[in-house]
Short mmCIF file of C-alpha atoms in Angstrom, two decimals:
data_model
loop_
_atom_site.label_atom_id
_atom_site.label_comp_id
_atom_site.label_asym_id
_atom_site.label_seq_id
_atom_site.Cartn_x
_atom_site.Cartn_y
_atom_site.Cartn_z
CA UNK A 1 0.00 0.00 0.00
CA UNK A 2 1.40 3.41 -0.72
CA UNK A 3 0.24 6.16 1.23
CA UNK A 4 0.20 9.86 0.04
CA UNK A 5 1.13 12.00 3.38
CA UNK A 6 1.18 14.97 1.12
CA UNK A 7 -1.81 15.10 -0.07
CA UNK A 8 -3.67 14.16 3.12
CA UNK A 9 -1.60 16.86 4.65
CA UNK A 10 -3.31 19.72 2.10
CA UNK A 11 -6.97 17.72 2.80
CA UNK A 12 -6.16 18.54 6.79
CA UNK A 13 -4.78 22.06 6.15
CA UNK A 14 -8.07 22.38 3.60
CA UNK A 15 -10.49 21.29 6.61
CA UNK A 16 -9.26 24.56 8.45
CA UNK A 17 -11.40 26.73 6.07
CA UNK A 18 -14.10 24.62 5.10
CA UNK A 19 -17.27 23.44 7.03
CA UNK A 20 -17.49 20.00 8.90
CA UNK A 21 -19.40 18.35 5.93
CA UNK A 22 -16.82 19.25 3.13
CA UNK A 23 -13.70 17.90 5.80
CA UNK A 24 -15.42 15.33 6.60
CA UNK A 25 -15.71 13.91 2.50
CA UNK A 26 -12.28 14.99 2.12
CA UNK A 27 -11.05 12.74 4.77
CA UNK A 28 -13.14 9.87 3.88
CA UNK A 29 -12.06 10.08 0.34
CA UNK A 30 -8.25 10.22 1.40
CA UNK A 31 -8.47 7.15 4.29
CA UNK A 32 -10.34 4.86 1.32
CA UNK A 33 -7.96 5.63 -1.23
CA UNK A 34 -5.35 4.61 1.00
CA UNK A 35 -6.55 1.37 2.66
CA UNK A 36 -8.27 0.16 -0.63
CA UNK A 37 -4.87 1.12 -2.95
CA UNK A 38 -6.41 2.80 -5.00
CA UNK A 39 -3.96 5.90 -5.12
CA UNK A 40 -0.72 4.02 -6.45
CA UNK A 41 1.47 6.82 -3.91
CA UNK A 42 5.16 7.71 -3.92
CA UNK A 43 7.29 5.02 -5.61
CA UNK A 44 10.52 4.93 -2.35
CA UNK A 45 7.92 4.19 -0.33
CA UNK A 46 7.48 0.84 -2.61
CA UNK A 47 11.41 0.05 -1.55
CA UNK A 48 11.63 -2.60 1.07
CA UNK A 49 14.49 -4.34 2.03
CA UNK A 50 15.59 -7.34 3.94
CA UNK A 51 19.13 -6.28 4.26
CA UNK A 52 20.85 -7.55 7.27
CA UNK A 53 24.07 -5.67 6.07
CA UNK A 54 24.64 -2.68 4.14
CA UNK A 55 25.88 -4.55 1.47
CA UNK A 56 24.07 -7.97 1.46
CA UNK A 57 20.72 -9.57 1.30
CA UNK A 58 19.56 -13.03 2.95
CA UNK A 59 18.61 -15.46 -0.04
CA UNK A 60 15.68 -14.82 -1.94
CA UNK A 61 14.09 -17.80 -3.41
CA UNK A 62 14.16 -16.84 -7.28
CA UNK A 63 13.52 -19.68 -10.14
CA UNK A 64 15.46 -18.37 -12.41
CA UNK A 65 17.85 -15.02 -13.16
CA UNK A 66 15.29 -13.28 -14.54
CA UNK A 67 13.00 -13.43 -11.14
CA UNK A 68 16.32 -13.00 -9.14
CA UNK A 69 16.86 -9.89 -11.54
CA UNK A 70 13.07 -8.56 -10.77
CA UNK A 71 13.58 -8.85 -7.13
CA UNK A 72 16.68 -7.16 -6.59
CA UNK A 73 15.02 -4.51 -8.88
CA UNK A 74 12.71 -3.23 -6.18
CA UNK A 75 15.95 -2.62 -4.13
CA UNK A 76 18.06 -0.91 -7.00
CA UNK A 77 20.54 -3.29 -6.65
CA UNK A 78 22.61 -6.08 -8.82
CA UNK A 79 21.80 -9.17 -8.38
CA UNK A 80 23.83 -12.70 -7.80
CA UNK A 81 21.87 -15.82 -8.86
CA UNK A 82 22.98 -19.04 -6.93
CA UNK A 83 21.35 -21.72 -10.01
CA UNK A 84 21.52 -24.96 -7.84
CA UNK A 85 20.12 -23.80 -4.52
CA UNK A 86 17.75 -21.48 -6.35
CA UNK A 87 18.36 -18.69 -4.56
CA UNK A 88 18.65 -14.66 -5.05
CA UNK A 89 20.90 -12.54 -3.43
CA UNK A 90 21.01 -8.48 -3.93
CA UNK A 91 24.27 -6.73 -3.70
CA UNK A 92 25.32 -2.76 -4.96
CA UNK A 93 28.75 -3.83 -6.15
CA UNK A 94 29.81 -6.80 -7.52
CA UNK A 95 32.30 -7.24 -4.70
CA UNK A 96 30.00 -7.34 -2.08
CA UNK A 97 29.84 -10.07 0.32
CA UNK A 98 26.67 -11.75 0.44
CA UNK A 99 24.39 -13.05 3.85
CA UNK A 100 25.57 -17.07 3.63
CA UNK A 101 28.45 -18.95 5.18
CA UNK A 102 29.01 -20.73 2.37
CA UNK A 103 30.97 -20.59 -0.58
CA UNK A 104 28.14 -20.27 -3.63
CA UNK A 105 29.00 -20.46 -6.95
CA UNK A 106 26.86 -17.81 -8.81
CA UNK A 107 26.49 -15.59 -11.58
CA UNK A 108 26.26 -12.06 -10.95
CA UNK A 109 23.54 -9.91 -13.07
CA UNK A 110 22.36 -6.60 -14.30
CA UNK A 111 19.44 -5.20 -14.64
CA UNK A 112 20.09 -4.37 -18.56
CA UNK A 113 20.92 -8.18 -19.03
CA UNK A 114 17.21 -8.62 -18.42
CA UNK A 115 15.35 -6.24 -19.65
CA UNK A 116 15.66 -7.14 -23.67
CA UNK A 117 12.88 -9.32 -22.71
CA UNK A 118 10.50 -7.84 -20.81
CA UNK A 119 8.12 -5.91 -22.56
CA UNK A 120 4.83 -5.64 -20.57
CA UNK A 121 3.58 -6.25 -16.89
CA UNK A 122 2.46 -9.25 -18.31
CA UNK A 123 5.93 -10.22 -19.05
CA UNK A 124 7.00 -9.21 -15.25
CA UNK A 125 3.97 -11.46 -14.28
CA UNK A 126 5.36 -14.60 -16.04
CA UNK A 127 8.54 -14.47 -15.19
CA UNK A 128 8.40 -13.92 -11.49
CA UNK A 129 5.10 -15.07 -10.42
CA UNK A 130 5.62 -14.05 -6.61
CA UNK A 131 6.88 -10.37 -7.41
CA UNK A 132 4.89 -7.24 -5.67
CA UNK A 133 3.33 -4.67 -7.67
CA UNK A 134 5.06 -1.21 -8.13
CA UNK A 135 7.85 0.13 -10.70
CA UNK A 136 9.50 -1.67 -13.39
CA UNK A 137 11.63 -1.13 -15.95
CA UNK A 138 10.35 -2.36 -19.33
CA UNK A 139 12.29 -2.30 -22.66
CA UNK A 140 10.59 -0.13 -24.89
CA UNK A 141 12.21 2.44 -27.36
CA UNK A 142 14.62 2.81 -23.98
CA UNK A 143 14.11 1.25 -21.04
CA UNK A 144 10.79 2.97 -19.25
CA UNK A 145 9.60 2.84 -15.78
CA UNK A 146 6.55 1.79 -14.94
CA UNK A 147 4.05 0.80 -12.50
CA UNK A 148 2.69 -2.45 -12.99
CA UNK A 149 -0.23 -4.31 -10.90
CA UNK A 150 0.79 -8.17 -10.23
CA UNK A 151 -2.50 -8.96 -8.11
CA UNK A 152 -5.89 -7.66 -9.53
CA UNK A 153 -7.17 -10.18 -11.75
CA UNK A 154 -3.72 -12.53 -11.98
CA UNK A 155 -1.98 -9.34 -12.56
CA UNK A 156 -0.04 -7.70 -15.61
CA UNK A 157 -1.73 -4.60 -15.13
CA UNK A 158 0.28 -1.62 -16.86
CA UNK A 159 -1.20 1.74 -15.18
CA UNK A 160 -1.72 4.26 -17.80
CA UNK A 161 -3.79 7.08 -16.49
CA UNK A 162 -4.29 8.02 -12.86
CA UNK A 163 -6.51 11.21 -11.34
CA UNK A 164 -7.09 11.43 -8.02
CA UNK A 165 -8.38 14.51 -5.99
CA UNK A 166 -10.71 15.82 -2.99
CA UNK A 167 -10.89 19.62 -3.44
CA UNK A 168 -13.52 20.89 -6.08
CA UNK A 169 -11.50 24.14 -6.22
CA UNK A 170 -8.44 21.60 -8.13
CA UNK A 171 -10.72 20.20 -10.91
CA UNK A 172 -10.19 23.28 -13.23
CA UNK A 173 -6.53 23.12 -12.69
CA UNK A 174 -6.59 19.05 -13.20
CA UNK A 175 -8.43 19.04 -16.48
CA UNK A 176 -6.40 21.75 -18.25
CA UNK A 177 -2.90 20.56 -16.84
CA UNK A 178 -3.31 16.40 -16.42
CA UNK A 179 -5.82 15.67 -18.65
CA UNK A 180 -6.15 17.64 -21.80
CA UNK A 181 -2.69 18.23 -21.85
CA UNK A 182 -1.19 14.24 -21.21
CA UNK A 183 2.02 12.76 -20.80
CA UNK A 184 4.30 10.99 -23.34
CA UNK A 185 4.95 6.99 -22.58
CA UNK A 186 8.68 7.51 -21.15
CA UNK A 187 7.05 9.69 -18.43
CA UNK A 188 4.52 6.68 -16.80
CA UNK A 189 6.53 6.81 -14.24
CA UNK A 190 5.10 10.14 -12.89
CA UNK A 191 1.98 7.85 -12.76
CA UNK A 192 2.61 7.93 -8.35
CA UNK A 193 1.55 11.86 -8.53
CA UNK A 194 -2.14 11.29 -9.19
CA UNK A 195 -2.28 13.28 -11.59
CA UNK A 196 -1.34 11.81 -15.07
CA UNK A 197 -2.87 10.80 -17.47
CA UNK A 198 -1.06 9.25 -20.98
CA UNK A 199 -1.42 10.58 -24.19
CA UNK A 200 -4.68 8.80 -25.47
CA UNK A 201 -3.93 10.01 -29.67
CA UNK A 202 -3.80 6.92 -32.12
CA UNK A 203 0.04 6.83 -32.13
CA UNK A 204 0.66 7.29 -28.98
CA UNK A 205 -1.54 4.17 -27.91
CA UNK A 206 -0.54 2.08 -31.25
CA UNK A 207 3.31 2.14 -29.80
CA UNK A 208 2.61 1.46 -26.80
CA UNK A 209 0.09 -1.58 -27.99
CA UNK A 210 3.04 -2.42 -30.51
CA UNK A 211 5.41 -3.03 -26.79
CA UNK A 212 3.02 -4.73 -24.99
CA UNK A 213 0.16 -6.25 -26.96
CA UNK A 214 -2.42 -5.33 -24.46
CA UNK A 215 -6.23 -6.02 -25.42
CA UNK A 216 -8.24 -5.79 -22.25
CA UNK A 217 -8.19 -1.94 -20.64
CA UNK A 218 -9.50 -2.00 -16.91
CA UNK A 219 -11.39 1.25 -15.22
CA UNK A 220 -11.15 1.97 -11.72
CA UNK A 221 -13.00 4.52 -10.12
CA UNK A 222 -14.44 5.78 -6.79
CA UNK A 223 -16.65 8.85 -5.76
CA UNK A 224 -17.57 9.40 -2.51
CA UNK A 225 -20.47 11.56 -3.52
CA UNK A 226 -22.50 8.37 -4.59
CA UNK A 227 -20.35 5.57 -2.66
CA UNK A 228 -19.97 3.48 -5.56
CA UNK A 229 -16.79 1.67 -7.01
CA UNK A 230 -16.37 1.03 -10.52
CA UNK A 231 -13.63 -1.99 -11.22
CA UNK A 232 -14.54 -3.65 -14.97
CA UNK A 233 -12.29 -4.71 -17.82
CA UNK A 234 -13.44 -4.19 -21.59
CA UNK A 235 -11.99 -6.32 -23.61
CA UNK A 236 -11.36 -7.82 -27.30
CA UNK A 237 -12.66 -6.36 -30.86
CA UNK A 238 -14.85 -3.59 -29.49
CA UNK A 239 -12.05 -2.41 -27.47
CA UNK A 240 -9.86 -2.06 -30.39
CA UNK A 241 -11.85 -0.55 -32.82
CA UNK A 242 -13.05 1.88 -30.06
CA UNK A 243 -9.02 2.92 -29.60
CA UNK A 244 -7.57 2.29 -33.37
CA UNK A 245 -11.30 2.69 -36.33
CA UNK A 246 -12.30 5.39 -33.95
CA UNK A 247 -15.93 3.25 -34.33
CA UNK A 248 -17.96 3.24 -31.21
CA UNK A 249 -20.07 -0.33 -30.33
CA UNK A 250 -23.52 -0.86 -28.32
CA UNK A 251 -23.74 -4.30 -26.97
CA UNK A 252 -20.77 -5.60 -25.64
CA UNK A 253 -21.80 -9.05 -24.23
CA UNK A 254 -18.68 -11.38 -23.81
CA UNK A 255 -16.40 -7.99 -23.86
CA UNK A 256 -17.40 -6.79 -20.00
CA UNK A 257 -16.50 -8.27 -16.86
CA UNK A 258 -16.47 -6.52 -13.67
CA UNK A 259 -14.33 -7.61 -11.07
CA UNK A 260 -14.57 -8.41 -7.02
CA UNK A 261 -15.53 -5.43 -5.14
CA UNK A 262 -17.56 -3.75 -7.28
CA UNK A 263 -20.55 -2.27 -6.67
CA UNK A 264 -21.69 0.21 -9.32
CA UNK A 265 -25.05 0.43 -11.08
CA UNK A 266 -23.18 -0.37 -14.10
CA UNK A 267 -22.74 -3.77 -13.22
CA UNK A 268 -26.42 -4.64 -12.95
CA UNK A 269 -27.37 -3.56 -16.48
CA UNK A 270 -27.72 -6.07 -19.30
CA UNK A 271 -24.65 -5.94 -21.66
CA UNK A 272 -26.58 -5.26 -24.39
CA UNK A 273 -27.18 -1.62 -23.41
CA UNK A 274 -23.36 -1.07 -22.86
CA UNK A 275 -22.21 1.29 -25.35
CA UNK A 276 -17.99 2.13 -25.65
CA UNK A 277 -16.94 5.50 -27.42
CA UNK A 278 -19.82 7.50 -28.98
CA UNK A 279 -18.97 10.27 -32.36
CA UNK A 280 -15.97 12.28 -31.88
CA UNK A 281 -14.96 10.90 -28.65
CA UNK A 282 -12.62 7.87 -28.83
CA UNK A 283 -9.90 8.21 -26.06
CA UNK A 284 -9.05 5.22 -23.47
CA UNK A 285 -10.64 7.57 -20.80
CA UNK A 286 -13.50 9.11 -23.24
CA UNK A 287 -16.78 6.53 -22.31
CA UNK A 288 -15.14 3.19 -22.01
CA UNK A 289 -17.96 1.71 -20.73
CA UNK A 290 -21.45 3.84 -20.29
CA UNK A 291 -25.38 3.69 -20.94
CA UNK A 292 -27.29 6.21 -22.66
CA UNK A 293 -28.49 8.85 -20.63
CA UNK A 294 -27.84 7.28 -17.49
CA UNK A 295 -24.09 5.82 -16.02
CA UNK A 296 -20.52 6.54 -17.62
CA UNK A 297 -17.17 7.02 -17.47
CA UNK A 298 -15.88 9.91 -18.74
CA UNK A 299 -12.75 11.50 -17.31
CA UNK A 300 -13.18 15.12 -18.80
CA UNK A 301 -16.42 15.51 -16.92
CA UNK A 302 -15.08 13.53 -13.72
CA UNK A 303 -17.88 11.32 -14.15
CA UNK A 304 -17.80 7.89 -12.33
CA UNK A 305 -20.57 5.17 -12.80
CA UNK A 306 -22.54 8.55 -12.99
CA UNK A 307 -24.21 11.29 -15.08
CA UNK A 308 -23.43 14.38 -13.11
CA UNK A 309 -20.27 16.63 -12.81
CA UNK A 310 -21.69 17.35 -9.71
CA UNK A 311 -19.54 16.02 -6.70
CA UNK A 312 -16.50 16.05 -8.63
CA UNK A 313 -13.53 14.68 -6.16
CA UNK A 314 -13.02 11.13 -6.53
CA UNK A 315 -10.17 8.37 -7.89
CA UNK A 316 -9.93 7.19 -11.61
CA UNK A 317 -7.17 4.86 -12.65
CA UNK A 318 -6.91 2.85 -15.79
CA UNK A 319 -4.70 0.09 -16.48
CA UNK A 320 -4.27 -2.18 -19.74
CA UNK A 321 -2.99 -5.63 -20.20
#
């Protein structure tokens, strides 16, 4: 779980000059986002370590060098593979000593050595089937740090967009600076601030689909105004067509499946009234998922499982795989 302090800290300061209903959704929308993970936070507070010396680490129990790689990743170190015993040590230099009183004969590896290969969070996924979520580094056009969810759904979840906020008085300032104006891909790293979203233009989207060969996009979203949660992947041709023809679908029955936890009105609607993209409007974050008239998604008007820019604070990630 990563946990904001700085934003929390600007809810608390806000709660000075606002009345006790306003602090009260402010706080309650900062404490969920942090117990429910829903606000990826500040990536060194994703470092752990098991270091028992400055210099070594106990074994790991790694499969392979590309897990022991992975591991040692999260701790910005090198890392020494041990083949026979299976185990994973991380060291900063190659001289270090490593946490074993025996004599191991290993190989000692870098990060680069690995990378070639790993193309996705899918790819992180499969080859180290025990690693946490947080930042990776992923070979694209260079190698590009990313956050990657290895739990939700059996994991391989690269985060591509994520807006969070609990002042109304930000939204103007959100919209014009995070969301019509979007990041490049070798900036998803700034993905921790809460407020980025990726460039969602054809070519921008068709590289990154040309790294990773995602097809399913998952929504997250929460507003407190309403108390609903929003957690569904759309998936397969309409998804496609919605991001690459620019053609919007209605009816997506076998393309829609929401996930554990959620609760939205969304979810108890027949599929055949889904609609994804409508004229004019074909971004990732642009009515994924929405019914006439009645719920969507549509980041621009901070609208969550919802009709109404009314209420606007809340949490939107998205995520493909």
């Amino acid at each position: 779980m990563f946990i904001d302090l700085y934003f929390l800290t600007i809810d608390l300061q806000f709660c000075n000059m606002a009345n006790f209903e306003i602090c009260i959704i402010l706080i309650s929308t900062r404490l969920f986002f942090v117990y429910s993970q829903w606000y990826l936070g500040e990536e060194k507070q994703q470092i752990t370590t098991n270091l028992d010396t400055e210099n070594a680490s106990r074994p790991i129990p790694a499969k392979s060098p590309t897990e022991c790689i992975l591991k040692c990743q999260r701790k910005l170190r090198k890392s020494y593979f041990v083949k026979d015993k299976e185990q994973c040590f991380c060291l900063k230099e190659e001289n270090d000593s490593i946490f074993s009183n025996e004599i191991l004969d290993g190989i000692l590896f870098e990060e680069e050595e690995n990378q070639k290969c790993l193309r996705s969070c899918k790819d992180v996924k499969t080859a180290c089937d025990d690693c946490k979520s947080g930042f990776y580094l992923l070979e694209f056009d260079e190698p590009t740090k990313v956050f990657c969810d290895l739990t939700t759904d059996g994991g391989g979840w690269l985060a591509i967009a994520n807006i969070t906020f609990g002042d109304w008085n930000m939204k103007n300032e959100i919209l014009n600076n995070h969301i019509l104006n979007p990041a490049p891909i070798s900036r998803l790293q700034e993905i921790s601030s809460g407020r980025f979203t990726l460039n969602p233009d054809i070519a921008t989207i068709e590289t990154l689909h040309n790294y990773t060969k995602f097809n399913e996009l998952r929504v997250q979203c929460f507003k407190p105004s309403h108390q609903r949660t929003l957690n569904v992947i759309i998936s397969g041709s309409p998804l496609m067509t919605y991001l690459f023809q620019m053609t919007p679908t209605i009816g997506l029955c076998g393309h829609v499946r929401f996930l554990p936890g959620d609760n939205s009105n969304l979810s108890t609607q027949q599929c055949v009234n889904y609609r994804i993209g409508t004229a004019g409007k074909f971004e990732y974050y642009s009515l994924p998922i929405w019914i006439w008239g009645y719920r969507h998604v549509y980041l621009e008007n901070f609208e969550c499982d919802d009709a109404s820019m009314d209420s606007d604070i809340g949490s939107w990630l998205f995520f493909v795989r």
